[in-house]
Amino acid sequence: MKKFLALFSFLFIAVGLFWVCYKFFMTSSDDPPEFANFSTTLEPLACDMNKAACPVDFNGEQLKFELDPKPIYAMRPVTLKITGGAKLALKEPGLEIYGLNMDMGVIRAKLEQKGDDLVAQVVLSACVVDIMRYRFDVTDKGSKIGLHIDFDLKI
């Protein structure tokens, strides 16, 4: 029993010394702490989709992006409507939604044609920052076509 206690004490002291030496010699007080990479300074948007539909010119076509209900809340279903979107003649219209000021992953949704409009139901991810800026990228067959709009989700 005394051998076991002596071996355990020796290992405990050796591990403690190793940890102290590592912290003292291998890390520096100049090393910045690692935090999540996100931007807290955002330029104001030209149009606020929390208040009204926003017009976008794309390839000579006038389109409007609208979210319902307003204001937008995280983790609640939101309907995106692109008025005039059928004029784009997309074969497999879809959306890629992602954060601009923090990596929140990519949300993909299919756009359905309803009359002259393209419509999708989405649920936006919650975030820890006060204002999360998202981008809606319109896709065709999974490829971005260059049509997008940005909006802010306020927590």
PDB file of C-alpha atoms in Angstrom, residues 37-109:
ATOM      1  CA  ASN A  37     -14.988  35.806 -34.998  1.00  0.00           C
ATOM      2  CA  PHE A  38     -17.849  38.227 -35.641  1.00  0.00           C
ATOM      3  CA  SER A  39     -18.276  41.856 -36.607  1.00  0.00           C
ATOM      4  CA  THR A  40     -20.097  44.239 -34.288  1.00  0.00           C
ATOM      5  CA  THR A  41     -19.976  47.271 -36.579  1.00  0.00           C
ATOM      6  CA  LEU A  42     -22.508  47.100 -39.387  1.00  0.00           C
ATOM      7  CA  GLU A  43     -23.212  49.697 -42.041  1.00  0.00           C
ATOM      8  CA  PRO A  44     -26.901  50.651 -42.199  1.00  0.00           C
ATOM      9  CA  LEU A  45     -28.862  48.894 -44.940  1.00  0.00           C
ATOM     10  CA  ALA A  46     -30.507  50.893 -47.725  1.00  0.00           C
ATOM     11  CA  CYS A  47     -33.814  49.110 -47.078  1.00  0.00           C
ATOM     12  CA  ASP A  48     -35.088  47.459 -43.885  1.00  0.00           C
ATOM     13  CA  MET A  49     -37.092  44.294 -44.586  1.00  0.00           C
ATOM     14  CA  ASN A  50     -38.370  44.439 -40.985  1.00  0.00           C
ATOM     15  CA  LYS A  51     -40.477  47.439 -42.031  1.00  0.00           C
ATOM     16  CA  ALA A  52     -41.339  47.094 -45.736  1.00  0.00           C
ATOM     17  CA  ALA A  53     -40.699  45.216 -48.974  1.00  0.00           C
ATOM     18  CA  CYS A  54     -37.330  46.032 -50.544  1.00  0.00           C
ATOM     19  CA  PRO A  55     -36.875  46.561 -54.302  1.00  0.00           C
ATOM     20  CA  VAL A  56     -33.930  45.001 -56.158  1.00  0.00           C
ATOM     21  CA  ASP A  57     -32.940  45.464 -59.810  1.00  0.00           C
ATOM     22  CA  PHE A  58     -31.548  42.289 -61.394  1.00  0.00           C
ATOM     23  CA  ASN A  59     -30.822  41.791 -65.104  1.00  0.00           C
ATOM     24  CA  GLY A  60     -33.190  44.602 -66.026  1.00  0.00           C
ATOM     25  CA  GLU A  61     -36.042  43.197 -63.924  1.00  0.00           C
ATOM     26  CA  GLN A  62     -37.561  45.017 -60.944  1.00  0.00           C
ATOM     27  CA  LEU A  63     -38.097  42.543 -58.094  1.00  0.00           C
ATOM     28  CA  LYS A  64     -39.298  43.009 -54.513  1.00  0.00           C
ATOM     29  CA  PHE A  65     -38.206  40.975 -51.501  1.00  0.00           C
ATOM     30  CA  GLU A  66     -40.709  40.839 -48.658  1.00  0.00           C
ATOM     31  CA  LEU A  67     -40.790  39.003 -45.327  1.00  0.00           C
ATOM     32  CA  ASP A  68     -43.945  38.175 -43.403  1.00  0.00           C
ATOM     33  CA  PRO A  69     -44.675  38.567 -40.503  1.00  0.00           C
ATOM     34  CA  LYS A  70     -42.884  41.756 -39.543  1.00  0.00           C
ATOM     35  CA  PRO A  71     -40.765  42.248 -37.500  1.00  0.00           C
ATOM     36  CA  ILE A  72     -38.684  39.121 -38.034  1.00  0.00           C
ATOM     37  CA  TYR A  73     -37.898  36.906 -35.028  1.00  0.00           C
ATOM     38  CA  ALA A  74     -35.376  34.096 -34.685  1.00  0.00           C
ATOM     39  CA  MET A  75     -36.625  30.512 -34.425  1.00  0.00           C
ATOM     40  CA  ARG A  76     -40.077  31.415 -35.810  1.00  0.00           C
ATOM     41  CA  PRO A  77     -41.341  30.573 -39.322  1.00  0.00           C
ATOM     42  CA  VAL A  78     -40.984  33.442 -41.785  1.00  0.00           C
ATOM     43  CA  THR A  79     -42.339  33.616 -45.332  1.00  0.00           C
ATOM     44  CA  LEU A  80     -40.076  35.169 -47.963  1.00  0.00           C
ATOM     45  CA  LYS A  81     -41.811  36.378 -51.109  1.00  0.00           C
ATOM     46  CA  ILE A  82     -39.964  37.579 -54.203  1.00  0.00           C
ATOM     47  CA  THR A  83     -42.528  39.578 -56.169  1.00  0.00           C
ATOM     48  CA  GLY A  84     -41.882  39.216 -59.898  1.00  0.00           C
ATOM     49  CA  GLY A  85     -39.512  36.291 -59.306  1.00  0.00           C
ATOM     50  CA  ALA A  86     -41.193  34.110 -61.932  1.00  0.00           C
ATOM     51  CA  LYS A  87     -39.729  36.435 -64.613  1.00  0.00           C
ATOM     52  CA  LEU A  88     -36.303  34.969 -63.804  1.00  0.00           C
ATOM     53  CA  ALA A  89     -37.386  31.611 -65.347  1.00  0.00           C
ATOM     54  CA  LEU A  90     -35.378  29.525 -62.892  1.00  0.00           C
ATOM     55  CA  LYS A  91     -35.577  25.745 -63.331  1.00  0.00           C
ATOM     56  CA  GLU A  92     -34.996  24.790 -59.672  1.00  0.00           C
ATOM     57  CA  PRO A  93     -35.217  28.024 -57.643  1.00  0.00           C
ATOM     58  CA  GLY A  94     -33.839  27.965 -54.131  1.00  0.00           C
ATOM     59  CA  LEU A  95     -32.310  30.045 -51.356  1.00  0.00           C
ATOM     60  CA  GLU A  96     -29.098  29.981 -49.399  1.00  0.00           C
ATOM     61  CA  ILE A  97     -29.325  31.961 -46.170  1.00  0.00           C
ATOM     62  CA  TYR A  98     -26.201  32.687 -44.154  1.00  0.00           C
ATOM     63  CA  GLY A  99     -24.841  35.176 -41.646  1.00  0.00           C
ATOM     64  CA  LEU A 100     -22.511  37.953 -42.764  1.00  0.00           C
ATOM     65  CA  ASN A 101     -21.218  39.150 -39.395  1.00  0.00           C
ATOM     66  CA  MET A 102     -20.969  35.687 -37.811  1.00  0.00           C
ATOM     67  CA  ASP A 103     -20.743  32.179 -39.246  1.00  0.00           C
ATOM     68  CA  MET A 104     -24.093  30.556 -38.521  1.00  0.00           C
ATOM     69  CA  GLY A 105     -23.913  27.838 -41.151  1.00  0.00           C
ATOM     70  CA  VAL A 106     -26.038  27.810 -44.302  1.00  0.00           C
ATOM     71  CA  ILE A 107     -29.816  27.409 -44.372  1.00  0.00           C
ATOM     72  CA  ARG A 108     -31.133  26.078 -47.684  1.00  0.00           C
ATOM     73  CA  ALA A 109     -34.763  26.375 -48.777  1.00  0.00           C
TER      74      ALA A 109
END
